[in-house]
PDB file of C-alpha atoms in Angstrom:
ATOM      1  CA  MET A  19      51.617 112.383  75.904  1.00 51.00           C
ATOM      2  CA  ALA A  20      55.091 113.898  75.635  1.00 53.00           C
ATOM      3  CA  GLU A  21      55.547 113.620  79.407  1.00 77.00           C
ATOM      4  CA  THR A  22      54.479 109.960  79.351  1.00 79.00           C
ATOM      5  CA  SER A  23      56.844 109.145  76.478  1.00 80.00           C
ATOM      6  CA  ALA A  24      59.764 110.802  78.247  1.00 82.00           C
ATOM      7  CA  ARG A  25      58.965 108.858  81.424  1.00 87.00           C
ATOM      8  CA  LEU A  26      58.811 105.577  79.462  1.00 87.00           C
ATOM      9  CA  LEU A  27      62.260 106.257  78.028  1.00 84.00           C
ATOM     10  CA  ARG A  28      63.641 106.959  81.505  1.00 87.00           C
ATOM     11  CA  LEU A  29      62.000 103.781  82.838  1.00 89.00           C
ATOM     12  CA  LEU A  30      63.452 101.754  79.985  1.00 85.00           C
ATOM     13  CA  SER A  31      66.888 103.213  80.639  1.00 82.00           C
ATOM     14  CA  LEU A  32      66.675 102.164  84.311  1.00 87.00           C
ATOM     15  CA  LEU A  33      65.579  98.619  83.427  1.00 86.00           C
ATOM     16  CA  GLN A  34      68.495  98.303  80.998  1.00 80.00           C
ATOM     17  CA  ALA A  35      71.002  99.628  83.549  1.00 76.00           C
ATOM     18  CA  ARG A  36      70.303  97.035  86.271  1.00 79.00           C
ATOM     19  CA  ARG A  37      68.925  93.515  86.307  1.00 78.00           C
ATOM     20  CA  HIS A  38      66.309  93.910  89.058  1.00 85.00           C
ATOM     21  CA  TRP A  39      64.287  96.817  90.446  1.00 90.00           C
ATOM     22  CA  THR A  40      61.493  96.904  92.998  1.00 91.00           C
ATOM     23  CA  GLY A  41      58.373  98.927  92.253  1.00 90.00           C
ATOM     24  CA  PRO A  42      59.056 101.477  95.019  1.00 91.00           C
ATOM     25  CA  GLU A  43      62.644 101.963  93.783  1.00 91.00           C
ATOM     26  CA  LEU A  44      61.431 102.782  90.270  1.00 93.00           C
ATOM     27  CA  ALA A  45      58.665 105.021  91.618  1.00 92.00           C
ATOM     28  CA  GLU A  46      61.185 106.974  93.694  1.00 92.00           C
ATOM     29  CA  ARG A  47      63.569 107.386  90.751  1.00 92.00           C
ATOM     30  CA  LEU A  48      60.806 108.649  88.455  1.00 92.00           C
ATOM     31  CA  ASP A  49      58.914 110.590  91.135  1.00 91.00           C
ATOM     32  CA  VAL A  50      55.611 108.819  90.465  1.00 93.00           C
ATOM     33  CA  THR A  51      53.401 106.299  92.259  1.00 92.00           C
ATOM     34  CA  THR A  52      53.834 102.519  92.100  1.00 91.00           C
ATOM     35  CA  ARG A  53      50.474 102.413  90.297  1.00 92.00           C
ATOM     36  CA  THR A  54      51.933 104.593  87.533  1.00 93.00           C
ATOM     37  CA  ILE A  55      54.929 102.272  87.350  1.00 92.00           C
ATOM     38  CA  ARG A  56      52.616  99.284  86.812  1.00 92.00           C
ATOM     39  CA  SER A  57      50.837 101.151  84.018  1.00 93.00           C
ATOM     40  CA  ASP A  58      54.113 102.146  82.362  1.00 92.00           C
ATOM     41  CA  ILE A  59      55.364  98.557  82.558  1.00 92.00           C
ATOM     42  CA  GLU A  60      52.274  97.456  80.625  1.00 92.00           C
ATOM     43  CA  ARG A  61      52.958 100.150  78.004  1.00 90.00           C
ATOM     44  CA  LEU A  62      56.507  98.874  77.557  1.00 88.00           C
ATOM     45  CA  ARG A  63      55.194  95.347  77.135  1.00 87.00           C
ATOM     46  CA  GLY A  64      52.821  96.626  74.483  1.00 87.00           C
ATOM     47  CA  LEU A  65      55.812  98.098  72.641  1.00 83.00           C
ATOM     48  CA  GLY A  66      57.547  94.712  72.603  1.00 80.00           C
ATOM     49  CA  TYR A  67      59.793  94.984  75.646  1.00 84.00           C
ATOM     50  CA  PRO A  68      59.592  91.758  77.690  1.00 86.00           C
ATOM     51  CA  VAL A  69      59.417  92.991  81.297  1.00 89.00           C
ATOM     52  CA  ASP A  70      59.195  90.225  83.891  1.00 90.00           C
ATOM     53  CA  ALA A  71      57.408  90.855  87.194  1.00 89.00           C
ATOM     54  CA  THR A  72      57.945  88.922  90.427  1.00 86.00           C
ATOM     55  CA  PRO A  73      55.357  89.261  93.227  1.00 84.00           C
ATOM     56  CA  GLY A  74      56.101  89.406  96.940  1.00 76.00           C
ATOM     57  CA  VAL A  75      58.217  91.452  99.324  1.00 69.00           C
ATOM     58  CA  SER A  76      61.439  90.716  97.443  1.00 69.00           C
ATOM     59  CA  GLY A  77      59.758  90.906  94.056  1.00 78.00           C
ATOM     60  CA  GLY A  78      60.074  93.537  91.389  1.00 88.00           C
ATOM     61  CA  TYR A  79      60.710  94.090  87.703  1.00 92.00           C
ATOM     62  CA  SER A  80      63.459  92.988  85.318  1.00 88.00           C
ATOM     63  CA  LEU A  81      63.952  93.293  81.578  1.00 84.00           C
ATOM     64  CA  GLY A  82      63.717  89.786  80.183  1.00 80.00           C
ATOM     65  CA  ALA A  83      64.632  88.102  76.927  1.00 69.00           C
ATOM     66  CA  GLY A  84      62.018  88.183  74.193  1.00 63.00           C
ATOM     67  CA  ALA A  85      61.472  86.531  70.858  1.00 48.00           C
ATOM     68  CA  ALA A  86      62.978  89.532  69.089  1.00 56.00           C
ATOM     69  CA  MET A  87      65.676  92.027  70.028  1.00 59.00           C
ATOM     70  CA  PRO A  88      63.958  95.252  71.152  1.00 62.00           C
ATOM     71  CA  PRO A  89      65.544  98.655  70.540  1.00 66.00           C
ATOM     72  CA  LEU A  90      68.234  99.678  73.034  1.00 68.00           C
ATOM     73  CA  LEU A  91      68.405 103.114  74.583  1.00 72.00           C
ATOM     74  CA  LEU A  92      71.966 104.531  74.647  1.00 78.00           C
ATOM     75  CA  ASP A  93      73.180 107.922  75.786  1.00 79.00           C
ATOM     76  CA  ASP A  94      75.949 109.742  73.891  1.00 84.00           C
ATOM     77  CA  GLU A  95      78.838 108.303  75.906  1.00 86.00           C
ATOM     78  CA  GLU A  96      77.457 104.755  75.708  1.00 83.00           C
ATOM     79  CA  ALA A  97      76.984 105.025  71.936  1.00 83.00           C
ATOM     80  CA  VAL A  98      80.582 106.161  71.427  1.00 84.00           C
ATOM     81  CA  ALA A  99      81.867 103.420  73.737  1.00 85.00           C
ATOM     82  CA  VAL A 100      79.882 100.752  71.863  1.00 84.00           C
ATOM     83  CA  ALA A 101      81.134 101.996  68.485  1.00 82.00           C
ATOM     84  CA  MET A 102      84.775 101.929  69.613  1.00 81.00           C
ATOM     85  CA  GLY A 103      84.281  98.552  71.250  1.00 80.00           C
ATOM     86  CA  LEU A 104      82.873  97.099  68.019  1.00 78.00           C
ATOM     87  CA  ARG A 105      85.821  98.466  66.054  1.00 76.00           C
ATOM     88  CA  THR A 106      88.204  96.820  68.507  1.00 73.00           C
ATOM     89  CA  ALA A 107      86.286  93.543  68.492  1.00 71.00           C
ATOM     90  CA  ALA A 108      86.430  93.414  64.690  1.00 64.00           C
ATOM     91  CA  GLY A 109      90.146  92.669  64.961  1.00 63.00           C
ATOM     92  CA  GLY A 110      90.527  91.621  68.572  1.00 63.00           C
ATOM     93  CA  THR A 111      90.945  88.533  70.714  1.00 66.00           C
ATOM     94  CA  ILE A 112      87.333  87.310  70.927  1.00 71.00           C
ATOM     95  CA  ALA A 113      86.835  84.396  68.571  1.00 70.00           C
ATOM     96  CA  GLY A 114      84.039  84.346  66.016  1.00 68.00           C
ATOM     97  CA  ILE A 115      82.688  87.878  66.324  1.00 71.00           C
ATOM     98  CA  GLU A 116      84.828  89.779  63.817  1.00 67.00           C
ATOM     99  CA  GLU A 117      82.261  89.712  60.998  1.00 68.00           C
ATOM    100  CA  THR A 118      79.260  90.285  63.249  1.00 75.00           C
ATOM    101  CA  SER A 119      81.071  93.212  64.892  1.00 76.00           C
ATOM    102  CA  VAL A 120      81.523  94.862  61.498  1.00 71.00           C
ATOM    103  CA  ARG A 121      77.823  94.409  60.669  1.00 74.00           C
ATOM    104  CA  ALA A 122      76.719  95.807  64.038  1.00 77.00           C
ATOM    105  CA  LEU A 123      79.097  98.743  63.682  1.00 75.00           C
ATOM    106  CA  ALA A 124      77.675  99.592  60.249  1.00 73.00           C
ATOM    107  CA  LYS A 125      74.144  99.648  61.678  1.00 71.00           C
ATOM    108  CA  LEU A 126      75.175 101.797  64.624  1.00 77.00           C
ATOM    109  CA  GLU A 127      77.126 104.356  62.591  1.00 76.00           C
ATOM    110  CA  GLN A 128      74.196 104.712  60.198  1.00 74.00           C
ATOM    111  CA  VAL A 129      71.987 106.121  62.959  1.00 73.00           C
ATOM    112  CA  LEU A 130      74.584 108.015  64.971  1.00 80.00           C
ATOM    113  CA  PRO A 131      74.021 111.781  65.079  1.00 83.00           C
ATOM    114  CA  SER A 132      76.614 113.806  63.193  1.00 84.00           C
ATOM    115  CA  ARG A 133      78.315 115.027  66.380  1.00 84.00           C
ATOM    116  CA  LEU A 134      78.857 111.447  67.577  1.00 84.00           C
ATOM    117  CA  ARG A 135      80.066 110.204  64.180  1.00 82.00           C
ATOM    118  CA  HIS A 136      82.754 112.897  64.274  1.00 83.00           C
ATOM    119  CA  ARG A 137      83.816 111.821  67.784  1.00 83.00           C
ATOM    120  CA  VAL A 138      84.047 108.162  66.767  1.00 79.00           C
ATOM    121  CA  ALA A 139      85.976 109.052  63.601  1.00 79.00           C
ATOM    122  CA  ALA A 140      88.400 111.227  65.593  1.00 80.00           C
ATOM    123  CA  LEU A 141      89.030 108.504  68.163  1.00 74.00           C
ATOM    124  CA  ASN A 142      89.494 105.899  65.462  1.00 72.00           C
ATOM    125  CA  SER A 143      91.970 108.021  63.486  1.00 71.00           C
ATOM    126  CA  ALA A 144      94.005 108.814  66.601  1.00 70.00           C
ATOM    127  CA  THR A 145      94.354 105.244  67.887  1.00 65.00           C
ATOM    128  CA  LEU A 146      96.274 102.250  66.630  1.00 61.00           C
ATOM    129  CA  ALA A 147      95.714  98.601  67.489  1.00 61.00           C
ATOM    130  CA  VAL A 148      98.755  96.369  67.850  1.00 57.00           C
ATOM    131  CA  GLN A 149      97.866  92.810  66.963  1.00 58.00           C
ATOM    132  CA  GLY A 150      99.108  90.378  69.585  1.00 56.00           C
ATOM    133  CA  GLY A 151      99.632  86.663  69.671  1.00 58.00           C
ATOM    134  CA  GLY A 152      97.438  85.980  72.670  1.00 63.00           C
ATOM    135  CA  PRO A 153      94.789  83.229  72.764  1.00 73.00           C
ATOM    136  CA  THR A 154      91.268  83.968  71.580  1.00 77.00           C
ATOM    137  CA  VAL A 155      88.216  83.576  73.813  1.00 81.00           C
ATOM    138  CA  ASP A 156      84.852  82.292  72.650  1.00 81.00           C
ATOM    139  CA  ALA A 157      82.363  85.169  72.684  1.00 76.00           C
ATOM    140  CA  GLU A 158      79.683  83.077  74.402  1.00 81.00           C
ATOM    141  CA  VAL A 159      82.092  82.160  77.193  1.00 86.00           C
ATOM    142  CA  LEU A 160      83.040  85.799  77.740  1.00 83.00           C
ATOM    143  CA  SER A 161      79.362  86.832  77.736  1.00 81.00           C
ATOM    144  CA  ALA A 162      78.499  84.125  80.261  1.00 87.00           C
ATOM    145  CA  ILE A 163      81.281  85.256  82.593  1.00 88.00           C
ATOM    146  CA  ALA A 164      80.393  88.942  82.256  1.00 86.00           C
ATOM    147  CA  GLY A 165      76.707  88.193  82.840  1.00 84.00           C
ATOM    148  CA  ALA A 166      77.485  86.302  86.050  1.00 88.00           C
ATOM    149  CA  CYS A 167      79.614  89.244  87.230  1.00 88.00           C
ATOM    150  CA  ARG A 168      76.780  91.676  86.505  1.00 84.00           C
ATOM    151  CA  ASP A 169      74.047  89.580  88.134  1.00 86.00           C
ATOM    152  CA  ARG A 170      76.195  88.405  91.078  1.00 90.00           C
ATOM    153  CA  GLU A 171      75.476  84.769  90.322  1.00 92.00           C
ATOM    154  CA  THR A 172      77.874  81.992  91.318  1.00 94.00           C
ATOM    155  CA  LEU A 173      79.706  80.755  88.235  1.00 95.00           C
ATOM    156  CA  ARG A 174      80.295  77.007  87.888  1.00 95.00           C
ATOM    157  CA  PHE A 175      82.839  75.898  85.300  1.00 96.00           C
ATOM    158  CA  ASP A 176      85.473  73.368  84.311  1.00 95.00           C
ATOM    159  CA  TYR A 177      88.947  74.869  84.220  1.00 95.00           C
ATOM    160  CA  VAL A 178      91.927  73.600  82.231  1.00 91.00           C
ATOM    161  CA  GLY A 179      95.214  74.333  84.015  1.00 84.00           C
ATOM    162  CA  HIS A 180      98.523  75.171  82.352  1.00 76.00           C
ATOM    163  CA  ASN A 181      99.552  71.494  82.645  1.00 78.00           C
ATOM    164  CA  GLY A 182      96.389  70.290  80.913  1.00 84.00           C
ATOM    165  CA  SER A 183      94.648  69.016  84.054  1.00 88.00           C
ATOM    166  CA  GLU A 184      90.945  69.820  84.432  1.00 92.00           C
ATOM    167  CA  THR A 185      89.210  70.853  87.653  1.00 93.00           C
ATOM    168  CA  ARG A 186      85.678  71.916  88.502  1.00 94.00           C
ATOM    169  CA  ARG A 187      85.404  75.339  90.113  1.00 95.00           C
ATOM    170  CA  GLN A 188      82.706  77.345  91.860  1.00 95.00           C
ATOM    171  CA  ILE A 189      83.437  81.081  91.833  1.00 95.00           C
ATOM    172  CA  GLU A 190      81.722  84.266  92.904  1.00 95.00           C
ATOM    173  CA  PRO A 191      82.867  86.360  89.912  1.00 93.00           C
ATOM    174  CA  LEU A 192      83.971  89.942  90.480  1.00 92.00           C
ATOM    175  CA  ARG A 193      85.414  91.337  87.236  1.00 90.00           C
ATOM    176  CA  VAL A 194      86.649  90.368  83.779  1.00 87.00           C
ATOM    177  CA  VAL A 195      89.925  92.107  82.880  1.00 84.00           C
ATOM    178  CA  HIS A 196      91.837  92.283  79.598  1.00 79.00           C
ATOM    179  CA  MET A 197      95.586  92.430  80.173  1.00 74.00           C
ATOM    180  CA  SER A 198      98.706  91.380  78.269  1.00 64.00           C
ATOM    181  CA  ARG A 199      96.670  90.119  75.273  1.00 71.00           C
ATOM    182  CA  ARG A 200      94.610  87.808  77.485  1.00 78.00           C
ATOM    183  CA  TRP A 201      91.218  87.880  79.218  1.00 85.00           C
ATOM    184  CA  TYR A 202      91.138  87.059  82.935  1.00 89.00           C
ATOM    185  CA  LEU A 203      88.383  86.366  85.450  1.00 91.00           C
ATOM    186  CA  VAL A 204      88.946  87.541  89.028  1.00 92.00           C
ATOM    187  CA  GLY A 205      86.625  86.003  91.606  1.00 93.00           C
ATOM    188  CA  TRP A 206      86.169  84.496  95.053  1.00 94.00           C
ATOM    189  CA  ASP A 207      86.774  80.730  95.094  1.00 94.00           C
ATOM    190  CA  VAL A 208      83.947  79.299  97.212  1.00 93.00           C
ATOM    191  CA  ASP A 209      85.813  76.070  98.005  1.00 93.00           C
ATOM    192  CA  LYS A 210      89.214  77.612  98.752  1.00 91.00           C
ATOM    193  CA  GLN A 211      87.731  80.685 100.455  1.00 93.00           C
ATOM    194  CA  ASP A 212      90.152  83.044  98.752  1.00 92.00           C
ATOM    195  CA  TRP A 213      90.508  85.270  95.695  1.00 92.00           C
ATOM    196  CA  ARG A 214      91.655  83.534  92.513  1.00 91.00           C
ATOM    197  CA  THR A 215      92.509  84.481  88.921  1.00 90.00           C
ATOM    198  CA  PHE A 216      91.523  82.411  85.867  1.00 92.00           C
ATOM    199  CA  ARG A 217      92.342  82.732  82.187  1.00 89.00           C
ATOM    200  CA  ALA A 218      89.033  83.092  80.364  1.00 89.00           C
ATOM    201  CA  ASP A 219      90.191  81.011  77.383  1.00 90.00           C
ATOM    202  CA  ARG A 220      90.551  78.024  79.751  1.00 92.00           C
ATOM    203  CA  VAL A 221      87.068  78.389  81.274  1.00 93.00           C
ATOM    204  CA  ARG A 222      84.247  76.038  80.221  1.00 93.00           C
ATOM    205  CA  PRO A 223      81.049  77.319  81.896  1.00 92.00           C
ATOM    206  CA  ARG A 224      78.399  74.945  83.224  1.00 92.00           C
ATOM    207  CA  THR A 225      74.728  75.890  83.149  1.00 86.00           C
ATOM    208  CA  PRO A 226      72.737  77.025  84.919  1.00 89.00           C
ATOM    209  CA  ASN A 227      74.633  79.402  87.177  1.00 90.00           C
ATOM    210  CA  GLY A 228      74.542  78.857  90.928  1.00 89.00           C
ATOM    211  CA  ARG A 229      72.957  80.918  93.672  1.00 90.00           C
ATOM    212  CA  ARG A 230      73.150  84.701  93.862  1.00 90.00           C
ATOM    213  CA  PHE A 231      75.628  86.144  96.343  1.00 91.00           C
ATOM    214  CA  GLU A 232      76.287  89.354  98.223  1.00 88.00           C
ATOM    215  CA  GLY A 233      79.140  91.520  96.970  1.00 83.00           C
ATOM    216  CA  ARG A 234      82.507  91.311  98.750  1.00 87.00           C
ATOM    217  CA  GLU A 235      85.207  93.881  99.299  1.00 89.00           C
ATOM    218  CA  PRO A 236      87.653  93.647  96.347  1.00 88.00           C
ATOM    219  CA  PRO A 237      91.161  92.256  96.948  1.00 86.00           C
ATOM    220  CA  GLU A 238      93.646  94.597  98.608  1.00 79.00           C
ATOM    221  CA  GLY A 239      94.759  97.299  96.202  1.00 76.00           C
ATOM    222  CA  GLY A 240      91.883  96.667  93.777  1.00 82.00           C
ATOM    223  CA  VAL A 241      91.204  94.147  91.028  1.00 83.00           C
ATOM    224  CA  VAL A 242      93.822  95.378  88.564  1.00 77.00           C
ATOM    225  CA  ALA A 243      96.633  95.468  91.141  1.00 75.00           C
ATOM    226  CA  TYR A 244      95.665  91.983  92.362  1.00 80.00           C
ATOM    227  CA  LEU A 245      95.693  90.645  88.825  1.00 79.00           C
ATOM    228  CA  GLN A 246      99.036  92.274  88.044  1.00 71.00           C
ATOM    229  CA  ARG A 247     100.577  90.735  91.164  1.00 71.00           C
ATOM    230  CA  GLY A 248      99.250  87.259  90.451  1.00 71.00           C
ATOM    231  CA  VAL A 249      99.809  87.171  86.697  1.00 69.00           C
ATOM    232  CA  GLY A 250     103.235  88.814  86.936  1.00 63.00           C
ATOM    233  CA  ALA A 251     104.486  86.317  89.489  1.00 64.00           C
ATOM    234  CA  ALA A 252     103.093  83.394  87.500  1.00 64.00           C
ATOM    235  CA  LEU A 253     104.880  84.484  84.310  1.00 63.00           C
ATOM    236  CA  TRP A 254     108.285  85.072  85.914  1.00 74.00           C
ATOM    237  CA  ARG A 255     110.897  82.434  85.162  1.00 80.00           C
ATOM    238  CA  HIS A 256     113.202  83.512  88.007  1.00 85.00           C
ATOM    239  CA  HIS A 257     112.128  84.546  91.519  1.00 86.00           C
ATOM    240  CA  ALA A 258     114.066  86.087  94.390  1.00 89.00           C
ATOM    241  CA  THR A 259     113.426  87.612  97.785  1.00 91.00           C
ATOM    242  CA  ILE A 260     115.465  90.787  98.224  1.00 91.00           C
ATOM    243  CA  ARG A 261     116.135  92.688 101.458  1.00 94.00           C
ATOM    244  CA  LEU A 262     116.128  96.324 100.407  1.00 92.00           C
ATOM    245  CA  HIS A 263     117.752  99.019 102.554  1.00 93.00           C
ATOM    246  CA  ALA A 264     114.858 101.447 102.152  1.00 92.00           C
ATOM    247  CA  PRO A 265     111.496 102.027 103.860  1.00 93.00           C
ATOM    248  CA  ALA A 266     108.627  99.949 102.483  1.00 91.00           C
ATOM    249  CA  ALA A 267     106.631 103.014 101.384  1.00 90.00           C
ATOM    250  CA  GLU A 268     109.608 104.374  99.439  1.00 91.00           C
ATOM    251  CA  ALA A 269     110.229 101.010  97.754  1.00 89.00           C
ATOM    252  CA  ALA A 270     106.557 100.491  96.889  1.00 86.00           C
ATOM    253  CA  ALA A 271     106.530 103.823  95.048  1.00 86.00           C
ATOM    254  CA  LYS A 272     109.376 102.625  92.785  1.00 86.00           C
ATOM    255  CA  VAL A 273     108.197  99.116  91.901  1.00 83.00           C
ATOM    256  CA  PRO A 274     105.291  97.843  89.770  1.00 73.00           C
ATOM    257  CA  PRO A 275     102.224  96.233  91.424  1.00 66.00           C
ATOM    258  CA  ALA A 276     103.461  92.721  90.570  1.00 66.00           C
ATOM    259  CA  VAL A 277     106.327  93.152  93.074  1.00 76.00           C
ATOM    260  CA  VAL A 278     105.232  92.439  96.647  1.00 78.00           C
ATOM    261  CA  VAL A 279     106.731  94.760  99.288  1.00 86.00           C
ATOM    262  CA  GLU A 280     106.779  93.714 102.967  1.00 89.00           C
ATOM    263  CA  ALA A 281     108.061  96.039 105.685  1.00 92.00           C
ATOM    264  CA  VAL A 282     110.762  94.615 108.007  1.00 93.00           C
ATOM    265  CA  ASP A 283     111.349  97.740 110.075  1.00 92.00           C
ATOM    266  CA  GLU A 284     111.402 101.479 109.501  1.00 91.00           C
ATOM    267  CA  ARG A 285     114.535 101.315 107.314  1.00 93.00           C
ATOM    268  CA  THR A 286     114.336  97.983 105.467  1.00 94.00           C
ATOM    269  CA  CYS A 287     111.820  95.890 103.572  1.00 94.00           C
ATOM    270  CA  LEU A 288     111.556  92.653 101.605  1.00 92.00           C
ATOM    271  CA  LEU A 289     110.794  92.520  97.877  1.00 88.00           C
ATOM    272  CA  LYS A 290     109.229  89.424  96.289  1.00 85.00           C
ATOM    273  CA  ALA A 291     110.627  90.137  92.829  1.00 82.00           C
ATOM    274  CA  GLY A 292     111.223  88.243  89.630  1.00 82.00           C
ATOM    275  CA  ALA A 293     111.945  88.448  85.915  1.00 82.00           C
ATOM    276  CA  ASP A 294     112.249  86.337  82.788  1.00 79.00           C
ATOM    277  CA  THR A 295     116.061  86.521  82.953  1.00 87.00           C
ATOM    278  CA  LEU A 296     118.622  86.960  85.718  1.00 91.00           C
ATOM    279  CA  GLU A 297     120.201  89.769  83.709  1.00 92.00           C
ATOM    280  CA  TYR A 298     116.994  91.782  83.688  1.00 88.00           C
ATOM    281  CA  LEU A 299     116.421  91.178  87.405  1.00 89.00           C
ATOM    282  CA  ALA A 300     119.917  92.491  88.174  1.00 92.00           C
ATOM    283  CA  LEU A 301     119.338  95.527  85.964  1.00 90.00           C
ATOM    284  CA  TYR A 302     115.997  96.227  87.602  1.00 86.00           C
ATOM    285  CA  LEU A 303     117.441  96.120  91.133  1.00 90.00           C
ATOM    286  CA  GLY A 304     120.359  98.308  90.077  1.00 89.00           C
ATOM    287  CA  LEU A 305     117.954 100.969  88.843  1.00 88.00           C
ATOM    288  CA  LEU A 306     116.416 101.211  92.324  1.00 89.00           C
ATOM    289  CA  ASP A 307     119.696 102.873  93.437  1.00 89.00           C
ATOM    290  CA  THR A 308     119.527 101.294  96.917  1.00 91.00           C
ATOM    291  CA  ASP A 309     121.686  98.768  98.770  1.00 93.00           C
ATOM    292  CA  PHE A 310     120.163  95.298  98.882  1.00 93.00           C
ATOM    293  CA  GLU A 311     120.830  91.694  99.893  1.00 93.00           C
ATOM    294  CA  VAL A 312     119.722  88.457  98.216  1.00 93.00           C
ATOM    295  CA  VAL A 313     117.793  86.366 100.757  1.00 93.00           C
ATOM    296  CA  ASP A 314     116.757  83.125  99.093  1.00 89.00           C
ATOM    297  CA  SER A 315     118.084  82.700  95.530  1.00 89.00           C
ATOM    298  CA  PRO A 316     121.589  81.154  95.263  1.00 91.00           C
ATOM    299  CA  GLU A 317     121.241  81.223  91.480  1.00 93.00           C
ATOM    300  CA  PHE A 318     120.695  84.973  91.427  1.00 92.00           C
ATOM    301  CA  ALA A 319     123.445  85.557  94.015  1.00 93.00           C
ATOM    302  CA  GLY A 320     125.869  83.638  91.793  1.00 92.00           C
ATOM    303  CA  HIS A 321     124.858  85.739  88.821  1.00 93.00           C
ATOM    304  CA  LEU A 322     125.543  88.920  90.790  1.00 93.00           C
ATOM    305  CA  ARG A 323     129.030  87.648  91.733  1.00 93.00           C
ATOM    306  CA  LYS A 324     129.726  87.107  88.046  1.00 93.00           C
ATOM    307  CA  LEU A 325     128.595  90.675  87.311  1.00 92.00           C
ATOM    308  CA  ILE A 326     130.781  92.029  90.132  1.00 91.00           C
ATOM    309  CA  GLY A 327     133.809  90.391  88.542  1.00 90.00           C
ATOM    310  CA  ARG A 328     132.917  91.700  85.105  1.00 90.00           C
ATOM    311  CA  PHE A 329     132.422  95.278  86.310  1.00 89.00           C
ATOM    312  CA  SER A 330     135.605  95.162  88.428  1.00 89.00           C
ATOM    313  CA  ARG A 331     137.646  94.105  85.413  1.00 89.00           C
ATOM    314  CA  ALA A 332     136.075  96.912  83.431  1.00 90.00           C
ATOM    315  CA  VAL A 333     137.280  99.639  85.830  1.00 86.00           C
ATOM    316  CA  ASP A 334     140.679  98.018  86.578  1.00 79.00           C
ATOM    317  CA  ALA A 335     141.631  97.591  82.922  1.00 63.00           C
TER     318      ALA A 335
END
């Protein structure tokens, strides 16, 4: 009986970790026969876990939605992560879940073992949350996006652009990222055949989701670097292309991911840089401690001439 119970817990953990499993996959993981898996699935159903079964070659098992929320099985690290996530959500940027997050956190902390309560308390006492002025995202919208990412289902939604215009999009979602007080969706635009970034607070999902898709290689440099490049460039007020007298590898090591570096030859490269102000852009380039030339921004070149005059007067006085 003890062996069966332990196996049921392991089976439940596998079903909660991934949306779909075939019978042979589960049998291999648990080192039992597919017949035993079928019996264990029936036991889980008897305990109130809604396990769906699909026949056929591509069929298998998945944990479905039931009339009531069944118990979840969390390991130590997952329990700590959930507790900290609920604390953050209680005062975060997801609209409408502050109160429910507090209630869920109270239930979780009540059943946490002493060793985990101490870890959560230590993490909470050592961290501070800085409240930002970013837009809030509806919790259902964020859940719908995250679910499509997890299940690799095409996400169909209406998107409101920064100018207020609305477009209909069809995206193969990759990741949801929280950065600069905003939530972003990074995914493959089916119509444009390219990677795109979307602010989650401007997404209005359509149901049901579209077809399932095969995973793609992430954008060059990874999701976070891609998002930093795209979001950084979009937020800059001033842009300039700079020819830097330094190898591309050396320049790339000194600049943030939002700055695009393109090699020209072994000794020079081009920077696609920008900033909110011309003053900050000049300061930033000066800190690179390398000779450079302005390629395509007369406005920035004029600002540099003004600085040259100011600095010359300072040393000639």
